[in-house]
């Protein structure tokens, strides 16, 4: 379906609090992937495959990438809804709500943690590869390590 954004893990409606003065709850068709959360205006999702732009028919598609996401918090159960806030790295807070049985907040949190773990593993592997490149083979089969430990 949305091949360019990775594997779709969860899909459905979430309500997002608008940024405007009235702060109304607006329905968004959401797609959770291994890379983040994509928000579509509910009626535009069906047209996304034909028009992969970020804006069409007057509405914006927002891509909340885990690389820019800091945390998911402020979970509150009230009535039939769960309310939660996605905090982005730059400090922007985005409020959502969903029916309690849909557990979007837990799914988003789990995927964000898994994303951050994958990034940490890649960083460690990259560091190890760089360290291995610093090993210099000298004539006479002596090996020295060009690191802080070699003195």
Short mmCIF file of N, CA and C in Angstrom, two decimals:
data_model
loop_
_atom_site.label_atom_id
_atom_site.label_comp_id
_atom_site.label_asym_id
_atom_site.label_seq_id
_atom_site.Cartn_x
_atom_site.Cartn_y
_atom_site.Cartn_z
N UNK A 1 0.82 -1.19 0.00
CA UNK A 1 0.00 0.00 0.00
C UNK A 1 0.86 1.26 0.00
N UNK A 2 1.48 1.64 1.11
CA UNK A 2 2.34 2.82 1.16
C UNK A 2 3.79 2.36 1.15
N UNK A 3 4.23 1.81 0.03
CA UNK A 3 5.54 1.19 -0.06
C UNK A 3 6.68 2.12 0.28
N UNK A 4 6.56 3.41 -0.06
CA UNK A 4 7.67 4.34 0.14
C UNK A 4 7.93 4.66 1.61
N UNK A 5 7.01 4.34 2.50
CA UNK A 5 7.18 4.67 3.91
C UNK A 5 7.49 3.44 4.76
N UNK A 6 7.61 2.29 4.16
CA UNK A 6 7.93 1.08 4.92
C UNK A 6 6.69 0.27 5.24
N UNK A 7 6.92 -0.72 6.06
CA UNK A 7 5.87 -1.67 6.43
C UNK A 7 4.80 -0.99 7.29
N UNK A 8 3.54 -1.18 6.91
CA UNK A 8 2.42 -0.62 7.68
C UNK A 8 2.15 -1.55 8.86
N UNK A 9 2.20 -1.01 10.08
CA UNK A 9 2.02 -1.80 11.29
C UNK A 9 0.63 -1.63 11.89
N UNK A 10 0.04 -0.46 11.71
CA UNK A 10 -1.30 -0.18 12.23
C UNK A 10 -1.88 0.93 11.39
N UNK A 11 -3.18 0.89 11.21
CA UNK A 11 -3.85 1.88 10.38
C UNK A 11 -5.25 2.11 10.94
N UNK A 12 -5.68 3.36 10.95
CA UNK A 12 -7.03 3.67 11.43
C UNK A 12 -7.19 5.14 11.77
N UNK A 13 -8.30 5.45 12.43
CA UNK A 13 -8.60 6.85 12.76
C UNK A 13 -8.10 7.21 14.16
N UNK A 14 -7.52 8.38 14.23
CA UNK A 14 -7.13 9.03 15.49
C UNK A 14 -7.69 10.43 15.44
N UNK A 15 -7.91 11.02 16.58
CA UNK A 15 -8.30 12.42 16.61
C UNK A 15 -7.13 13.24 17.12
N UNK A 16 -6.86 14.34 16.40
CA UNK A 16 -5.75 15.24 16.74
C UNK A 16 -6.34 16.59 17.12
N UNK A 17 -5.82 17.15 18.21
CA UNK A 17 -6.29 18.48 18.61
C UNK A 17 -5.65 19.52 17.70
N UNK A 18 -6.47 20.40 17.16
CA UNK A 18 -5.96 21.42 16.23
C UNK A 18 -5.12 22.45 16.99
N UNK A 19 -4.26 23.13 16.24
CA UNK A 19 -3.38 24.15 16.83
C UNK A 19 -4.08 25.49 16.98
N UNK A 20 -5.25 25.64 16.39
CA UNK A 20 -5.95 26.92 16.37
C UNK A 20 -6.45 27.36 17.73
N UNK A 21 -7.08 28.50 17.74
CA UNK A 21 -7.59 29.09 18.97
C UNK A 21 -8.62 28.21 19.66
N UNK A 22 -9.49 27.56 18.89
CA UNK A 22 -10.56 26.74 19.46
C UNK A 22 -10.09 25.35 19.86
N UNK A 23 -8.97 24.91 19.34
CA UNK A 23 -8.40 23.59 19.63
C UNK A 23 -9.44 22.47 19.50
N UNK A 24 -10.02 22.39 18.32
CA UNK A 24 -11.01 21.36 18.03
C UNK A 24 -10.34 20.02 17.77
N UNK A 25 -11.06 18.94 18.03
CA UNK A 25 -10.57 17.60 17.72
C UNK A 25 -10.91 17.28 16.28
N UNK A 26 -9.90 16.95 15.49
CA UNK A 26 -10.10 16.64 14.07
C UNK A 26 -9.68 15.21 13.80
N UNK A 27 -10.51 14.48 13.08
CA UNK A 27 -10.21 13.10 12.73
C UNK A 27 -9.11 13.05 11.68
N UNK A 28 -8.19 12.13 11.87
CA UNK A 28 -7.09 11.90 10.93
C UNK A 28 -7.00 10.41 10.67
N UNK A 29 -6.79 10.07 9.41
CA UNK A 29 -6.51 8.68 9.08
C UNK A 29 -5.02 8.49 9.30
N UNK A 30 -4.65 7.60 10.21
CA UNK A 30 -3.25 7.44 10.60
C UNK A 30 -2.68 6.11 10.15
N UNK A 31 -1.43 6.15 9.76
CA UNK A 31 -0.70 4.96 9.36
C UNK A 31 0.58 4.92 10.19
N UNK A 32 0.73 3.87 10.99
CA UNK A 32 1.93 3.68 11.80
C UNK A 32 2.87 2.74 11.05
N UNK A 33 4.10 3.18 10.86
CA UNK A 33 5.12 2.37 10.18
C UNK A 33 6.33 2.22 11.11
N UNK A 34 7.34 1.53 10.64
CA UNK A 34 8.58 1.38 11.40
C UNK A 34 9.36 2.69 11.49
N UNK A 35 9.00 3.67 10.66
CA UNK A 35 9.70 4.94 10.61
C UNK A 35 8.96 6.08 11.31
N UNK A 36 7.65 5.91 11.56
CA UNK A 36 6.90 6.98 12.19
C UNK A 36 5.41 6.86 12.00
N UNK A 37 4.72 7.98 12.21
CA UNK A 37 3.26 8.05 12.12
C UNK A 37 2.91 9.06 11.03
N UNK A 38 2.09 8.62 10.09
CA UNK A 38 1.65 9.49 8.99
C UNK A 38 0.19 9.83 9.21
N UNK A 39 -0.11 11.14 9.16
CA UNK A 39 -1.47 11.63 9.37
C UNK A 39 -2.05 12.14 8.07
N UNK A 40 -3.18 11.59 7.69
CA UNK A 40 -3.91 12.03 6.49
C UNK A 40 -5.25 12.59 6.93
N UNK A 41 -5.74 13.64 6.27
CA UNK A 41 -7.14 13.98 6.48
C UNK A 41 -7.96 12.74 6.08
N UNK A 42 -9.00 12.39 6.81
CA UNK A 42 -9.65 11.09 6.65
C UNK A 42 -10.12 10.75 5.23
N UNK A 43 -10.63 11.70 4.48
CA UNK A 43 -11.15 11.39 3.16
C UNK A 43 -10.07 11.38 2.09
N UNK A 44 -8.87 11.88 2.41
CA UNK A 44 -7.81 11.97 1.41
C UNK A 44 -6.95 10.73 1.35
N UNK A 45 -7.03 9.88 2.35
CA UNK A 45 -6.17 8.71 2.40
C UNK A 45 -6.35 7.85 1.16
N UNK A 46 -7.56 7.71 0.66
CA UNK A 46 -7.84 6.87 -0.49
C UNK A 46 -7.15 7.38 -1.74
N UNK A 47 -6.89 8.69 -1.83
CA UNK A 47 -6.26 9.28 -3.01
C UNK A 47 -4.74 9.33 -2.89
N UNK A 48 -4.19 8.92 -1.73
CA UNK A 48 -2.75 9.05 -1.48
C UNK A 48 -1.92 8.27 -2.50
N UNK A 49 -2.38 7.11 -2.91
CA UNK A 49 -1.59 6.30 -3.83
C UNK A 49 -1.40 6.99 -5.17
N UNK A 50 -2.41 7.73 -5.63
CA UNK A 50 -2.29 8.41 -6.91
C UNK A 50 -1.50 9.70 -6.78
N UNK A 51 -1.58 10.38 -5.63
CA UNK A 51 -0.93 11.67 -5.45
C UNK A 51 -0.07 11.65 -4.19
N UNK A 52 1.20 11.27 -4.30
CA UNK A 52 2.04 11.17 -3.10
C UNK A 52 2.60 12.50 -2.61
N UNK A 53 1.98 13.62 -2.95
CA UNK A 53 2.48 14.91 -2.50
C UNK A 53 2.07 15.15 -1.06
N UNK A 54 2.63 16.18 -0.46
CA UNK A 54 2.32 16.49 0.92
C UNK A 54 1.06 17.32 1.09
N UNK A 55 0.49 17.80 0.00
CA UNK A 55 -0.71 18.61 0.13
C UNK A 55 -1.55 18.47 -1.12
N UNK A 56 -2.83 18.15 -0.94
CA UNK A 56 -3.76 18.13 -2.05
C UNK A 56 -5.18 18.20 -1.51
N UNK A 57 -6.08 18.68 -2.32
CA UNK A 57 -7.50 18.84 -1.92
C UNK A 57 -7.63 19.64 -0.64
N UNK A 58 -6.72 20.59 -0.39
CA UNK A 58 -6.86 21.49 0.74
C UNK A 58 -6.37 20.97 2.06
N UNK A 59 -5.86 19.74 2.15
CA UNK A 59 -5.41 19.22 3.43
C UNK A 59 -3.96 18.78 3.38
N UNK A 60 -3.34 18.75 4.52
CA UNK A 60 -1.92 18.39 4.58
C UNK A 60 -1.76 16.97 5.10
N UNK A 61 -0.76 16.29 4.56
CA UNK A 61 -0.34 15.01 5.08
C UNK A 61 0.87 15.29 5.96
N UNK A 62 0.81 14.87 7.22
CA UNK A 62 1.92 15.10 8.14
C UNK A 62 2.63 13.78 8.40
N UNK A 63 3.94 13.84 8.35
CA UNK A 63 4.76 12.67 8.62
C UNK A 63 5.53 12.93 9.91
N UNK A 64 5.11 12.29 11.00
CA UNK A 64 5.79 12.44 12.28
C UNK A 64 6.80 11.30 12.40
N UNK A 65 8.03 11.59 12.02
CA UNK A 65 9.08 10.56 11.99
C UNK A 65 9.63 10.32 13.40
N UNK A 66 9.93 9.05 13.69
CA UNK A 66 10.49 8.71 15.00
C UNK A 66 11.85 9.39 15.21
N UNK A 67 12.56 9.67 14.14
CA UNK A 67 13.86 10.34 14.27
C UNK A 67 13.70 11.75 14.84
N UNK A 68 12.50 12.33 14.70
CA UNK A 68 12.22 13.67 15.23
C UNK A 68 11.31 13.63 16.45
N UNK A 69 11.00 12.44 16.93
CA UNK A 69 10.08 12.28 18.05
C UNK A 69 10.87 12.06 19.33
N UNK A 70 10.49 12.78 20.38
CA UNK A 70 11.19 12.67 21.66
C UNK A 70 10.52 11.65 22.57
N UNK A 71 9.20 11.77 22.73
CA UNK A 71 8.49 10.87 23.64
C UNK A 71 6.99 10.89 23.37
N UNK A 72 6.31 9.94 23.96
CA UNK A 72 4.84 9.90 23.97
C UNK A 72 4.45 9.87 25.44
N UNK A 73 3.71 10.90 25.88
CA UNK A 73 3.35 10.91 27.29
C UNK A 73 2.02 11.59 27.57
N UNK A 74 1.80 11.91 28.83
CA UNK A 74 0.55 12.52 29.30
C UNK A 74 -0.65 11.64 28.99
N UNK A 75 -0.53 10.35 29.22
CA UNK A 75 -1.64 9.44 28.95
C UNK A 75 -2.69 9.59 30.04
N UNK A 76 -3.91 9.78 29.61
CA UNK A 76 -5.03 9.92 30.54
C UNK A 76 -6.23 9.19 29.97
N UNK A 77 -6.91 8.41 30.80
CA UNK A 77 -8.13 7.74 30.38
C UNK A 77 -9.31 8.52 30.95
N UNK A 78 -10.17 8.96 30.07
CA UNK A 78 -11.28 9.79 30.50
C UNK A 78 -12.48 9.44 29.62
N UNK A 79 -13.53 8.92 30.25
CA UNK A 79 -14.69 8.50 29.47
C UNK A 79 -14.30 7.33 28.58
N UNK A 80 -14.67 7.43 27.31
CA UNK A 80 -14.35 6.34 26.38
C UNK A 80 -13.01 6.54 25.67
N UNK A 81 -12.30 7.63 25.96
CA UNK A 81 -11.08 7.96 25.24
C UNK A 81 -9.81 7.80 26.07
N UNK A 82 -8.70 7.59 25.36
CA UNK A 82 -7.36 7.70 25.91
C UNK A 82 -6.76 8.95 25.27
N UNK A 83 -6.24 9.85 26.08
CA UNK A 83 -5.62 11.09 25.60
C UNK A 83 -4.11 10.95 25.78
N UNK A 84 -3.35 11.34 24.76
CA UNK A 84 -1.90 11.27 24.86
C UNK A 84 -1.26 12.36 24.02
N UNK A 85 -0.01 12.65 24.34
CA UNK A 85 0.73 13.73 23.67
C UNK A 85 2.01 13.16 23.06
N UNK A 86 2.24 13.47 21.80
CA UNK A 86 3.49 13.14 21.14
C UNK A 86 4.36 14.40 21.22
N UNK A 87 5.54 14.27 21.82
CA UNK A 87 6.46 15.40 21.96
C UNK A 87 7.58 15.22 20.93
N UNK A 88 7.71 16.22 20.08
CA UNK A 88 8.74 16.18 19.04
C UNK A 88 10.05 16.74 19.59
N UNK A 89 11.15 16.44 18.91
CA UNK A 89 12.49 16.85 19.37
C UNK A 89 12.61 18.36 19.55
N UNK A 90 11.95 19.13 18.68
CA UNK A 90 12.06 20.59 18.78
C UNK A 90 11.14 21.17 19.86
N UNK A 91 10.43 20.29 20.60
CA UNK A 91 9.59 20.73 21.70
C UNK A 91 8.11 20.84 21.37
N UNK A 92 7.75 20.74 20.10
CA UNK A 92 6.34 20.82 19.72
C UNK A 92 5.57 19.64 20.30
N UNK A 93 4.40 19.93 20.86
CA UNK A 93 3.56 18.89 21.44
C UNK A 93 2.30 18.74 20.60
N UNK A 94 1.96 17.49 20.28
CA UNK A 94 0.79 17.20 19.45
C UNK A 94 -0.12 16.29 20.25
N UNK A 95 -1.34 16.77 20.52
CA UNK A 95 -2.29 16.02 21.34
C UNK A 95 -3.18 15.14 20.48
N UNK A 96 -3.41 13.92 20.96
CA UNK A 96 -4.26 12.96 20.28
C UNK A 96 -5.23 12.34 21.27
N UNK A 97 -6.29 11.77 20.72
CA UNK A 97 -7.17 10.92 21.52
C UNK A 97 -7.70 9.81 20.62
N UNK A 98 -8.00 8.68 21.26
CA UNK A 98 -8.57 7.55 20.54
C UNK A 98 -9.41 6.74 21.52
N UNK A 99 -10.32 5.91 21.00
CA UNK A 99 -11.06 5.02 21.89
C UNK A 99 -10.10 4.13 22.68
N UNK A 100 -10.43 3.85 23.94
CA UNK A 100 -9.53 3.12 24.84
C UNK A 100 -9.10 1.77 24.28
N UNK A 101 -9.97 1.11 23.56
CA UNK A 101 -9.65 -0.24 23.09
C UNK A 101 -8.71 -0.26 21.88
N UNK A 102 -8.35 0.89 21.33
CA UNK A 102 -7.49 0.92 20.15
C UNK A 102 -6.00 1.07 20.47
N UNK A 103 -5.64 1.37 21.68
CA UNK A 103 -4.27 1.45 22.20
C UNK A 103 -3.23 2.06 21.26
N UNK A 104 -3.60 3.11 20.56
CA UNK A 104 -2.65 3.79 19.67
C UNK A 104 -1.42 4.27 20.43
N UNK A 105 -1.62 4.82 21.62
CA UNK A 105 -0.50 5.36 22.39
C UNK A 105 0.55 4.29 22.67
N UNK A 106 0.12 3.09 23.03
CA UNK A 106 1.06 2.00 23.31
C UNK A 106 1.77 1.56 22.04
N UNK A 107 1.06 1.46 20.95
CA UNK A 107 1.65 1.04 19.67
C UNK A 107 2.70 2.06 19.20
N UNK A 108 2.37 3.34 19.29
CA UNK A 108 3.30 4.40 18.87
C UNK A 108 4.55 4.37 19.75
N UNK A 109 4.35 4.25 21.07
CA UNK A 109 5.48 4.21 22.00
C UNK A 109 6.38 3.01 21.71
N UNK A 110 5.78 1.84 21.53
CA UNK A 110 6.55 0.64 21.25
C UNK A 110 7.36 0.77 19.97
N UNK A 111 6.75 1.27 18.92
CA UNK A 111 7.47 1.43 17.66
C UNK A 111 8.57 2.48 17.76
N UNK A 112 8.32 3.55 18.53
CA UNK A 112 9.34 4.58 18.71
C UNK A 112 10.55 4.01 19.44
N UNK A 113 10.31 3.23 20.50
CA UNK A 113 11.41 2.62 21.25
C UNK A 113 12.18 1.64 20.37
N UNK A 114 11.47 0.85 19.58
CA UNK A 114 12.15 -0.09 18.69
C UNK A 114 12.98 0.66 17.64
N UNK A 115 12.46 1.76 17.12
CA UNK A 115 13.20 2.58 16.16
C UNK A 115 14.48 3.12 16.80
N UNK A 116 14.35 3.69 18.01
CA UNK A 116 15.52 4.26 18.70
C UNK A 116 16.55 3.16 19.00
N UNK A 117 16.08 1.96 19.36
CA UNK A 117 17.01 0.85 19.60
C UNK A 117 17.75 0.47 18.32
N UNK A 118 17.04 0.40 17.19
CA UNK A 118 17.69 0.09 15.91
C UNK A 118 18.75 1.13 15.58
N UNK A 119 18.43 2.41 15.84
CA UNK A 119 19.39 3.48 15.57
C UNK A 119 20.62 3.37 16.47
N UNK A 120 20.42 3.00 17.74
CA UNK A 120 21.54 2.85 18.67
C UNK A 120 22.44 1.69 18.24
N UNK A 121 21.85 0.58 17.79
CA UNK A 121 22.63 -0.56 17.32
C UNK A 121 23.44 -0.17 16.09
N UNK A 122 22.82 0.57 15.17
CA UNK A 122 23.54 1.03 13.98
C UNK A 122 24.71 1.95 14.35
N UNK A 123 24.51 2.79 15.35
CA UNK A 123 25.57 3.70 15.79
C UNK A 123 26.74 2.92 16.38
N UNK A 124 26.45 1.89 17.18
CA UNK A 124 27.51 1.06 17.76
C UNK A 124 28.27 0.32 16.66
N UNK A 125 27.54 -0.23 15.70
CA UNK A 125 28.19 -0.93 14.59
C UNK A 125 29.08 0.02 13.80
N UNK A 126 28.60 1.21 13.57
CA UNK A 126 29.37 2.21 12.83
C UNK A 126 30.65 2.57 13.57
N UNK A 127 30.55 2.74 14.88
CA UNK A 127 31.72 3.06 15.70
C UNK A 127 32.74 1.93 15.65
N UNK A 128 32.26 0.70 15.73
CA UNK A 128 33.17 -0.46 15.68
C UNK A 128 33.86 -0.55 14.32
N UNK A 129 33.12 -0.26 13.26
CA UNK A 129 33.73 -0.29 11.93
C UNK A 129 34.81 0.77 11.80
N UNK A 130 34.54 1.96 12.35
CA UNK A 130 35.54 3.03 12.31
C UNK A 130 36.79 2.64 13.11
N UNK A 131 36.58 1.98 14.25
CA UNK A 131 37.71 1.55 15.06
C UNK A 131 38.53 0.50 14.32
N UNK A 132 37.87 -0.40 13.63
CA UNK A 132 38.57 -1.43 12.87
C UNK A 132 39.39 -0.82 11.73
N UNK A 133 38.89 0.25 11.15
CA UNK A 133 39.64 0.92 10.08
C UNK A 133 40.89 1.61 10.60
N UNK A 134 40.92 1.90 11.90
CA UNK A 134 42.08 2.56 12.49
C UNK A 134 43.21 1.59 12.80
N UNK A 135 42.93 0.29 12.67
CA UNK A 135 43.99 -0.70 12.89
C UNK A 135 44.88 -0.68 11.66
N UNK A 136 46.15 -0.44 11.88
CA UNK A 136 47.10 -0.31 10.78
C UNK A 136 48.03 -1.52 10.78
N UNK A 137 48.17 -2.16 9.65
CA UNK A 137 49.07 -3.31 9.51
C UNK A 137 50.44 -2.78 9.07
N UNK A 138 51.48 -3.02 9.85
CA UNK A 138 52.83 -2.56 9.54
C UNK A 138 53.65 -3.70 8.94
N UNK A 139 54.69 -3.37 8.16
CA UNK A 139 55.59 -4.41 7.66
C UNK A 139 56.18 -5.20 8.81
N UNK A 140 56.42 -6.47 8.62
CA UNK A 140 56.94 -7.32 9.68
C UNK A 140 55.83 -7.91 10.52
N UNK A 141 54.60 -7.79 10.07
CA UNK A 141 53.41 -8.37 10.71
C UNK A 141 53.13 -7.81 12.10
N UNK A 142 53.63 -6.64 12.40
CA UNK A 142 53.26 -6.01 13.66
C UNK A 142 51.96 -5.24 13.44
N UNK A 143 51.09 -5.34 14.39
CA UNK A 143 49.81 -4.62 14.28
C UNK A 143 49.76 -3.61 15.40
N UNK A 144 49.48 -2.38 15.05
CA UNK A 144 49.27 -1.37 16.08
C UNK A 144 47.86 -0.84 15.95
N UNK A 145 47.32 -0.46 17.04
CA UNK A 145 45.97 0.09 17.05
C UNK A 145 46.10 1.59 17.24
N UNK A 146 45.56 2.34 16.32
CA UNK A 146 45.62 3.78 16.38
C UNK A 146 44.41 4.28 17.16
N UNK A 147 44.50 4.16 18.47
CA UNK A 147 43.39 4.60 19.33
C UNK A 147 43.96 5.23 20.58
N UNK A 148 43.09 5.63 21.46
CA UNK A 148 43.53 6.27 22.69
C UNK A 148 44.29 5.30 23.59
N UNK A 149 44.00 3.99 23.48
CA UNK A 149 44.65 3.00 24.33
C UNK A 149 46.09 2.72 23.91
N UNK A 150 46.40 2.94 22.63
CA UNK A 150 47.77 2.69 22.16
C UNK A 150 48.64 3.90 22.47
N UNK A 151 49.60 3.72 23.32
CA UNK A 151 50.47 4.83 23.68
C UNK A 151 51.92 4.43 23.63
#
